[in-house]
PDB file of C-alpha atoms and ligand atoms in Angstrom:
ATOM      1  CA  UNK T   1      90.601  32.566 202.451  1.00 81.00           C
ATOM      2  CA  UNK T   2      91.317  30.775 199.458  1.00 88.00           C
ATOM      3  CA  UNK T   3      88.997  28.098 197.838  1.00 95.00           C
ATOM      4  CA  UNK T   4      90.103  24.340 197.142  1.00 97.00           C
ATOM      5  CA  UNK T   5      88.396  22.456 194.269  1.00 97.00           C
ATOM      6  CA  UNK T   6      88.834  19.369 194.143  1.00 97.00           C
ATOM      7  CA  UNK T   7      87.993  18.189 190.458  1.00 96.00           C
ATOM      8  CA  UNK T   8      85.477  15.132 190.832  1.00 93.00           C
ATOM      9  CA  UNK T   9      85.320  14.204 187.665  1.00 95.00           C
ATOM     10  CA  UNK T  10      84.878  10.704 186.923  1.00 97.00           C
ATOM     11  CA  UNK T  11      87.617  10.265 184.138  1.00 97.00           C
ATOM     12  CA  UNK T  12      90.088  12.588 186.333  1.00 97.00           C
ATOM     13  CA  UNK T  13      89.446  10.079 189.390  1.00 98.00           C
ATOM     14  CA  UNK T  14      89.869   7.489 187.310  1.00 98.00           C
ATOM     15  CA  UNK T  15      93.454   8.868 185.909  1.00 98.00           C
ATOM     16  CA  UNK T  16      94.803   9.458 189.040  1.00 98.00           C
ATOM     17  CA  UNK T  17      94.071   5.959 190.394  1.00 98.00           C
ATOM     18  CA  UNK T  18      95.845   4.330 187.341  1.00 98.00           C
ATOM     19  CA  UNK T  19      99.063   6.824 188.108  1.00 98.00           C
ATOM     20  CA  UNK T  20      99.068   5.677 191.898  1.00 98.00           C
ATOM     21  CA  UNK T  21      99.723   1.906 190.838  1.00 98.00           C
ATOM     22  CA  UNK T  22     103.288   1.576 191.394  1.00 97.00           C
ATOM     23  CA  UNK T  23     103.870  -0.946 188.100  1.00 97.00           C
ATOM     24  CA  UNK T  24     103.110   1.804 185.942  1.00 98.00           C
ATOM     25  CA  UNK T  25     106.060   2.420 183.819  1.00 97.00           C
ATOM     26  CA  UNK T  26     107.599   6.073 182.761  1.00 97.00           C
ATOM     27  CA  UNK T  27     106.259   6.125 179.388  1.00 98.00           C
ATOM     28  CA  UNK T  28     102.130   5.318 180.922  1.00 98.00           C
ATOM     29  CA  UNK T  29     103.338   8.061 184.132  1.00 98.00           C
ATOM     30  CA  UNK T  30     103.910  10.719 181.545  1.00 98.00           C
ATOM     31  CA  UNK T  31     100.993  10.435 179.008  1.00 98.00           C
ATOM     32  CA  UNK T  32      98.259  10.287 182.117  1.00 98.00           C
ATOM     33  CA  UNK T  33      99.879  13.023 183.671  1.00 98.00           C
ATOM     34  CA  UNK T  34      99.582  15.574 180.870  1.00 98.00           C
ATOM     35  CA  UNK T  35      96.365  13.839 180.035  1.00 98.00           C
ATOM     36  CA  UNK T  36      95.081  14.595 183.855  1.00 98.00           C
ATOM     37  CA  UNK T  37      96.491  18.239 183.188  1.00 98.00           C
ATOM     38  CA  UNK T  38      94.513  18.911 179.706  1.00 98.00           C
ATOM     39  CA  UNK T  39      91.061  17.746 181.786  1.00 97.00           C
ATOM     40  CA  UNK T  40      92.135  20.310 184.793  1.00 97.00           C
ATOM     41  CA  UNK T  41      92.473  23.024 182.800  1.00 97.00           C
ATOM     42  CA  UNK T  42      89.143  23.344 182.145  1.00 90.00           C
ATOM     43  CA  UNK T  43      88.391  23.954 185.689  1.00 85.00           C
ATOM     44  CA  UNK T  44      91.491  26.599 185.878  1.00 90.00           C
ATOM     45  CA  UNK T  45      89.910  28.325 182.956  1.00 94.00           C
ATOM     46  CA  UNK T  46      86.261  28.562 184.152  1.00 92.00           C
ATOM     47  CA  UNK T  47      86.156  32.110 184.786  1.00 92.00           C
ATOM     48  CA  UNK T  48      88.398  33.213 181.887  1.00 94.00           C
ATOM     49  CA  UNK T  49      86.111  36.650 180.727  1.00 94.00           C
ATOM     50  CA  UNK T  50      83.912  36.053 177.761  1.00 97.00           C
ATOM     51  CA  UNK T  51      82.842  38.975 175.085  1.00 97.00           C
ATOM     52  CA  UNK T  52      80.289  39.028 172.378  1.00 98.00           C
ATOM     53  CA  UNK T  53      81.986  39.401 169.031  1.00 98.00           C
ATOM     54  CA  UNK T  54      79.241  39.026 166.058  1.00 98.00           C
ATOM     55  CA  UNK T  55      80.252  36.556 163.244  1.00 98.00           C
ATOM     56  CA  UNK T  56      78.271  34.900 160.319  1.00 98.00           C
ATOM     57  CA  UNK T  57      78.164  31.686 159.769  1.00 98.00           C
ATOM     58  CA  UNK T  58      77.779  29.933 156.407  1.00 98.00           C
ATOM     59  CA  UNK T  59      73.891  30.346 157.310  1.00 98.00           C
ATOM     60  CA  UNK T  60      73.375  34.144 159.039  1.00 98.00           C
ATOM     61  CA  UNK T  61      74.920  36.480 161.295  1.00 98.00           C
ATOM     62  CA  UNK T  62      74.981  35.695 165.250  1.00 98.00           C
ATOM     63  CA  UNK T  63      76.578  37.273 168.533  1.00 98.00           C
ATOM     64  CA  UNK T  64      79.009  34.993 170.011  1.00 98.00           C
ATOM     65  CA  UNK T  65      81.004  34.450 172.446  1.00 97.00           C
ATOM     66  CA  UNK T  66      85.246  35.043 172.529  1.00 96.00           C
ATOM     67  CA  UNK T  67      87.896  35.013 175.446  1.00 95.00           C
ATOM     68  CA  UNK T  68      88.581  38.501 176.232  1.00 94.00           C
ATOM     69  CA  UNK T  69      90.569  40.400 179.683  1.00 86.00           C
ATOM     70  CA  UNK T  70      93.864  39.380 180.568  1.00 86.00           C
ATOM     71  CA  UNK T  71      96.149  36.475 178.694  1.00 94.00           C
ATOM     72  CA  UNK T  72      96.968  33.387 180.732  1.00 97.00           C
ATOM     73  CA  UNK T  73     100.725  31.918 181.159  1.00 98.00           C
ATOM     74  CA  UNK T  74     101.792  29.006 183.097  1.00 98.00           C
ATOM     75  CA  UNK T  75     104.225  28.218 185.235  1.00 98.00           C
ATOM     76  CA  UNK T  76     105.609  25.017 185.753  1.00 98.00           C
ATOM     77  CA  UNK T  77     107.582  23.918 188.933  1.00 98.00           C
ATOM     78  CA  UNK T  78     110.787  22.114 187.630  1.00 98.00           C
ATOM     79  CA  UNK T  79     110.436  19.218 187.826  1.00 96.00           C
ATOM     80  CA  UNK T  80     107.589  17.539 187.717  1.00 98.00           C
ATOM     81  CA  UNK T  81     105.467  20.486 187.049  1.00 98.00           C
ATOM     82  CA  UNK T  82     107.125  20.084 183.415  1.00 98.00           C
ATOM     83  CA  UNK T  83     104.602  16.778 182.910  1.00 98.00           C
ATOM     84  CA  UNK T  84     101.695  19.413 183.113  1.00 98.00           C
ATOM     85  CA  UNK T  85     102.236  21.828 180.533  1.00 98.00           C
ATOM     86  CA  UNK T  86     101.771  20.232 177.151  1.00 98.00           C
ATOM     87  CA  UNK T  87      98.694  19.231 178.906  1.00 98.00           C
ATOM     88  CA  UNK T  88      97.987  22.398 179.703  1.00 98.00           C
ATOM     89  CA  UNK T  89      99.039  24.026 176.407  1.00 98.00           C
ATOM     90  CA  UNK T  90      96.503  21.835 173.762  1.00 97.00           C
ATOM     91  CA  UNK T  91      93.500  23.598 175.489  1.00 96.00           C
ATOM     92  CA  UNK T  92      95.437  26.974 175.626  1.00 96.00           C
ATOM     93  CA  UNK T  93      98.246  26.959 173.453  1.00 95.00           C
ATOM     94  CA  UNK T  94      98.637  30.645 173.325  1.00 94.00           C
ATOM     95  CA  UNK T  95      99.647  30.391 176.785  1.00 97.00           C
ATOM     96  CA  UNK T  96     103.215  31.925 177.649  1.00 98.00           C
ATOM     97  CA  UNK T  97     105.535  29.777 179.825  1.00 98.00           C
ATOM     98  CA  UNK T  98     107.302  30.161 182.530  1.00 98.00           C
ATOM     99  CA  UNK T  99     109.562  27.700 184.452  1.00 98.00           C
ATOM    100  CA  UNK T 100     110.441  27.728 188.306  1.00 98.00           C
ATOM    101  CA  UNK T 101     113.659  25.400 189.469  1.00 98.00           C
ATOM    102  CA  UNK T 102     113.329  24.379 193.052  1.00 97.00           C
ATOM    103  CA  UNK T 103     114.046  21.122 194.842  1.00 93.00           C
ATOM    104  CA  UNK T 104     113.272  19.822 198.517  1.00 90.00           C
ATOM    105  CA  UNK T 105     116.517  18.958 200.211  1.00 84.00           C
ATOM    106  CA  UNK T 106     116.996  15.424 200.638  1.00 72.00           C
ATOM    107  CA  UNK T 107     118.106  15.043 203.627  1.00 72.00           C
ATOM    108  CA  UNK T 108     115.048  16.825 205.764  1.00 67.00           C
ATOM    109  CA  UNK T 109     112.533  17.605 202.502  1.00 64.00           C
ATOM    110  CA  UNK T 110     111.267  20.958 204.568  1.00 71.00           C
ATOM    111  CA  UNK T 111     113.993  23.132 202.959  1.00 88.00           C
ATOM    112  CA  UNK T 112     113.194  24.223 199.627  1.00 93.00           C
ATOM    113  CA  UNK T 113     116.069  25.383 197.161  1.00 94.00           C
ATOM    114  CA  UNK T 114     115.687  27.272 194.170  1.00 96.00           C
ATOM    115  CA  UNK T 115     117.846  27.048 191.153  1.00 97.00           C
ATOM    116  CA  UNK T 116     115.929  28.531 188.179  1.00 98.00           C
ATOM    117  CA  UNK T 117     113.402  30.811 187.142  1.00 98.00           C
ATOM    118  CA  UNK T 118     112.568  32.621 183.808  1.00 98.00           C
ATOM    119  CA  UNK T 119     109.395  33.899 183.661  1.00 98.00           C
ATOM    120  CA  UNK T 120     107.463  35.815 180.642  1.00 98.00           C
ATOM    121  CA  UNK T 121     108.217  39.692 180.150  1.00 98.00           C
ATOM    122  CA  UNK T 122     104.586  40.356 180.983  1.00 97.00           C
ATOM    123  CA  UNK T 123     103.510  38.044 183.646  1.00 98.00           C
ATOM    124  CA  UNK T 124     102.712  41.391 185.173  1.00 97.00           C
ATOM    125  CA  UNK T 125      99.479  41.876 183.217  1.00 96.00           C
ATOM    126  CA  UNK T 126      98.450  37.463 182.684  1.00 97.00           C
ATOM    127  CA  UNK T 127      96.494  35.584 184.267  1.00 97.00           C
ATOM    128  CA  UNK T 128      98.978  32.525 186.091  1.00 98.00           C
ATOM    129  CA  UNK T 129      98.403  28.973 186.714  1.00 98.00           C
ATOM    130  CA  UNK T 130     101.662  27.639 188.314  1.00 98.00           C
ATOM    131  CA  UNK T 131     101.747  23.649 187.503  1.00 98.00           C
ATOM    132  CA  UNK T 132     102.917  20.973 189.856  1.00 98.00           C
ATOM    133  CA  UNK T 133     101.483  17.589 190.245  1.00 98.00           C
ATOM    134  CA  UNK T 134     102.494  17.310 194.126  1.00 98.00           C
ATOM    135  CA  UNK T 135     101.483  20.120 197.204  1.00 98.00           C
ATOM    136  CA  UNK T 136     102.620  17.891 200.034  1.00 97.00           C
ATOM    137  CA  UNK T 137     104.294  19.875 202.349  1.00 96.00           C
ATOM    138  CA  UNK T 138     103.494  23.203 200.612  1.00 97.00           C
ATOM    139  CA  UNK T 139     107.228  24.672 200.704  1.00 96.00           C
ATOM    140  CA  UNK T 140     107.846  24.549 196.782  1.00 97.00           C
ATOM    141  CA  UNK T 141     104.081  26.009 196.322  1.00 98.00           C
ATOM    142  CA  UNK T 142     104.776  29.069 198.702  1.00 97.00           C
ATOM    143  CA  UNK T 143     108.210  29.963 197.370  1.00 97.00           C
ATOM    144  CA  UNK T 144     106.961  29.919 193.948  1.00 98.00           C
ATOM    145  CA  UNK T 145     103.826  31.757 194.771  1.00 98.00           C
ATOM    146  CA  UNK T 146     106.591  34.469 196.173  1.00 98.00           C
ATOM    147  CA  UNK T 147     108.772  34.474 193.084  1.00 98.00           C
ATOM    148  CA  UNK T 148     105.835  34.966 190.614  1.00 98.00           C
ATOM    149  CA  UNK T 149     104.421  38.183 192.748  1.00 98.00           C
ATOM    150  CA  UNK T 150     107.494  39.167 193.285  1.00 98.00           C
ATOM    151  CA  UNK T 151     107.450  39.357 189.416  1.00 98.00           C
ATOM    152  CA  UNK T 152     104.609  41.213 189.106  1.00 98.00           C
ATOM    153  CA  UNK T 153     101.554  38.599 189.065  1.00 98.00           C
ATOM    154  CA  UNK T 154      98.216  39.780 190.632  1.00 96.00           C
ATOM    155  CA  UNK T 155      96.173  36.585 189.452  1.00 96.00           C
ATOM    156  CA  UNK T 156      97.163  33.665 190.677  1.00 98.00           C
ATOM    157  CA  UNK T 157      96.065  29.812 190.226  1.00 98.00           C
ATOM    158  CA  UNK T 158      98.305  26.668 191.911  1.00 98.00           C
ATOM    159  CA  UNK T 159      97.347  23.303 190.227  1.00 98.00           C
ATOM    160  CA  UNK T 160      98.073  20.131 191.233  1.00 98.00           C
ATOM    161  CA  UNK T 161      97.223  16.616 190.875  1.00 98.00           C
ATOM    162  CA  UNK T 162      97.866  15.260 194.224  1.00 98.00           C
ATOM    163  CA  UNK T 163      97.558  17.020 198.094  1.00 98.00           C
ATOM    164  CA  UNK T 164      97.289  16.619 201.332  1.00 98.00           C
ATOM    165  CA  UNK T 165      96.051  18.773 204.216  1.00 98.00           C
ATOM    166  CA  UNK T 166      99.116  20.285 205.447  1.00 98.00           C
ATOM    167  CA  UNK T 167      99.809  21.540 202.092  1.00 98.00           C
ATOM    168  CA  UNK T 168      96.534  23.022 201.799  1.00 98.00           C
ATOM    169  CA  UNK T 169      97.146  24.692 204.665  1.00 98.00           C
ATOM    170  CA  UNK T 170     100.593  25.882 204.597  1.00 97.00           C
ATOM    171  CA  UNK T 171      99.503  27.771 201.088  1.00 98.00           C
ATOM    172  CA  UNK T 172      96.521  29.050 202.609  1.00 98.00           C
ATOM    173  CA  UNK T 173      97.833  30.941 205.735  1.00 98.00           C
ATOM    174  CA  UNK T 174     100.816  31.935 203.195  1.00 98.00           C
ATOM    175  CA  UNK T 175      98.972  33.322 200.010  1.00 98.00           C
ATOM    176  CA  UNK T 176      95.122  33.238 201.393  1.00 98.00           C
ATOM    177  CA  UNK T 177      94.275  35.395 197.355  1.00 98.00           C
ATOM    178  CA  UNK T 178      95.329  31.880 195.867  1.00 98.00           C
ATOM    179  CA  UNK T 179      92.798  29.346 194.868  1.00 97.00           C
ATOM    180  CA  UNK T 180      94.155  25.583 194.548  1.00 98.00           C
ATOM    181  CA  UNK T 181      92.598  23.045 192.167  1.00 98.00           C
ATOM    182  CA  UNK T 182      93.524  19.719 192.738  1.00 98.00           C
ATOM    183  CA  UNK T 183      93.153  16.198 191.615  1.00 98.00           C
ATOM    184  CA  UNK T 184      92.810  14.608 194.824  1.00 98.00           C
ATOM    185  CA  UNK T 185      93.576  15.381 198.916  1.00 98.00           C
ATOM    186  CA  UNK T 186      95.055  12.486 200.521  1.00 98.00           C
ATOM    187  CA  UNK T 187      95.462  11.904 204.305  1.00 98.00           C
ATOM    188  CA  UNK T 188      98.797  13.241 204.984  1.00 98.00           C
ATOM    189  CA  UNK T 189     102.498  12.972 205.135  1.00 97.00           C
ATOM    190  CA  UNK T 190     104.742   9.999 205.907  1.00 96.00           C
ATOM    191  CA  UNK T 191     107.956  10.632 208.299  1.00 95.00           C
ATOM    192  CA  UNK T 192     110.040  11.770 204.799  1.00 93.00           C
ATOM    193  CA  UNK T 193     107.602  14.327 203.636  1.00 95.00           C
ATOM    194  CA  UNK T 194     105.957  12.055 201.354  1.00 96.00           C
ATOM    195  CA  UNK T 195     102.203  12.572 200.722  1.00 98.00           C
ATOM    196  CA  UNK T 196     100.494   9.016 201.765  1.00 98.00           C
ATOM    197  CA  UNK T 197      99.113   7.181 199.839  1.00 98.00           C
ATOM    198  CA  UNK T 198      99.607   9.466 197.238  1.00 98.00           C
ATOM    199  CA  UNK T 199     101.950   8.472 194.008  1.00 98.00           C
ATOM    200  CA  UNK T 200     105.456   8.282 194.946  1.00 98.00           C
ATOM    201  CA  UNK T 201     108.120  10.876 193.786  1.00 97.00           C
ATOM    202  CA  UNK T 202     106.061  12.171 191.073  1.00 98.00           C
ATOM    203  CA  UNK T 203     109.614  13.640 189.363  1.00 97.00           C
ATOM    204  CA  UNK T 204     111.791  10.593 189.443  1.00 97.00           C
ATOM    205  CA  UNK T 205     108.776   8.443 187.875  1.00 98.00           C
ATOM    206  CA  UNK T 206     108.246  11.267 185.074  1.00 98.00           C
ATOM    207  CA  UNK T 207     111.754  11.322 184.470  1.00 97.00           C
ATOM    208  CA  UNK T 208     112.678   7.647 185.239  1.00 96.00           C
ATOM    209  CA  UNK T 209     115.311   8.950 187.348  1.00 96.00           C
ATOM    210  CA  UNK T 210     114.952   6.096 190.005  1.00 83.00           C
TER     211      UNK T 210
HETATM  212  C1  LIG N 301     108.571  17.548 194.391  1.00 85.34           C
HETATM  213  C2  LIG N 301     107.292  17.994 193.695  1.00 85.34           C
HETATM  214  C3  LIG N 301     107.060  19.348 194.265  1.00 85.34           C
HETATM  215  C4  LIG N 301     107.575  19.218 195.664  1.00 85.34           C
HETATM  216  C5  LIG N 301     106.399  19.119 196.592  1.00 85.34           C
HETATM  217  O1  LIG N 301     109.683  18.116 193.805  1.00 85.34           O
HETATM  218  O2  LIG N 301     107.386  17.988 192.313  1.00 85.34           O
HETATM  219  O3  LIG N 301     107.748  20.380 193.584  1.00 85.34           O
HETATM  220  O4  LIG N 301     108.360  18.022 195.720  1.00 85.34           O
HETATM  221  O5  LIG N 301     106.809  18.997 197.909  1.00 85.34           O
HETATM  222  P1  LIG N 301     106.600  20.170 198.974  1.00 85.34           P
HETATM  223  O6  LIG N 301     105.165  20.565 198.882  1.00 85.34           O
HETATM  224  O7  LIG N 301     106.937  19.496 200.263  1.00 85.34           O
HETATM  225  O8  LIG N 301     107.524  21.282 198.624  1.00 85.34           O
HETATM  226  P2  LIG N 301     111.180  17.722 194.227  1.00 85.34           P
HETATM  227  O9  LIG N 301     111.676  18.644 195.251  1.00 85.34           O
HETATM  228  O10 LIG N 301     111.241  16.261 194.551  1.00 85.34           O
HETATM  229  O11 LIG N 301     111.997  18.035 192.923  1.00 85.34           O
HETATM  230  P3  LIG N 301     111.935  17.324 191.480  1.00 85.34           P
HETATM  231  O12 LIG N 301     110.568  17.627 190.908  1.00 85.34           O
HETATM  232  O13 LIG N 301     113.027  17.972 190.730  1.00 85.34           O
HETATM  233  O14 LIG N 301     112.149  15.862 191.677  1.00 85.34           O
HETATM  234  N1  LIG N 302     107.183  15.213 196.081  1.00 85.34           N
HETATM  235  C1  LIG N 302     106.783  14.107 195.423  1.00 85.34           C
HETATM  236  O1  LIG N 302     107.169  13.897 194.277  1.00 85.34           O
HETATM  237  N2  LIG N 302     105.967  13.259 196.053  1.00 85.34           N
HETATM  238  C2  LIG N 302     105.526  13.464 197.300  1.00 85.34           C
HETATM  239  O2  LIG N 302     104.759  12.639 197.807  1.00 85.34           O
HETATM  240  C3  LIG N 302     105.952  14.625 197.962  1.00 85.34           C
HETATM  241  C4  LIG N 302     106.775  15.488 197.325  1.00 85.34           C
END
């Protein structure tokens, strides 16, 4: 089974509380986000592989430490996933990027459709985070999970800001080799699909599309 960490962080808690209000404006939506996403990525990257590389500092020589093993990309799930990456990218801007286009169908939300998807050469042989603030019913999670194995991807992260139980679950019994790291898990889902209480439609408020 999969593990879920849930980042505890003071500031992160903080963040997401401020995002949940629903007076705060596009421009305030968008800067937390990716600000949210730059302090997760530290707990996506924990066990990025470290080598000893010898250097010399202005005062002597000394071993250190460098990044070594397989490079990371990330994979944003159009939408909203797109408020993650810049985030994501000023703690590991070497990072390749991939984008995923899906979308719930209005009218019943349990039906996911995909419209996009370019993904880096080599995804085959990097390490992938696939970005998207909400995992409420877990449909858009699973199918992109699919695409990017179907691609080729062995290591596999899913971050989000905001869940919910049946998420979790639906992307556990799906893709059990996936770990989730997430912001927060809220109590459920509301009769449209909508994770309660958490933040709304996280795309139209990035976007200001509503
Ligand atoms: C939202 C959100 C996720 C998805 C989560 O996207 O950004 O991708 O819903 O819901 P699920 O877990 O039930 O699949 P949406 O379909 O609203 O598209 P958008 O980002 O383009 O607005
Ligand atoms: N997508 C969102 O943007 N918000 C939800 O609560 C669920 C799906």
């Amino acid at each position: 089974m999969s593990e879920v960490h849930v980042m505890d962080h003071p500031l992160i808690q903080h963040k997401i509380s401020y995002i949940r209000r629903e007076d705060v404006g596009t421009k305030e939506f968008r800067e937390v986000i990716s600000e949210i996403a730059s302090l997760m990525c530290y707990e996506a990257t924990r066990d990025l592989k470290l080598q000893d590389v010898t250097i010399k500092t202005p005062i002597c020589e000394m071993v250190g430490k460098e990044l070594t093993g397989k490079k990371l990309a990330v994979v944003p799930i159009l939408r909203a996933g797109l408020g993650m990456v810049d985030g994501m990218l000023s703690l590991i801007p070497a990072a390749k990027v991939g984008h995923i286009g899906l979308y719930r169908d209005e009218s019943n939300g349990s039906t996911t459709h995909e419209y996009y998807c370019k993904l880096p050469f080599d995804i085959a042989n990097r390490e992938v985070i696939i970005l998207d603030p909400m995992l409420a019913t877990g449909g858009s999670a699973v199918k992109a999970i699919n695409i990017v194995k179907k691609a080729g991807a062995k290591q596999i992260k899913f971050m989000c800001i905001v869940t919910c139980p049946q998420g979790l679950k639906a992307v556990q019994d799906a893709h059990p080799d996936v770990d989730i790291i997430t912001g927060a898990i809220d109590e459920g889902l509301n009769e449209n699909l909508y994770i309660v209480p958490g933040i709304g439609d996280c795309g139209d408020r990035l976007f200001g599309t509503k």
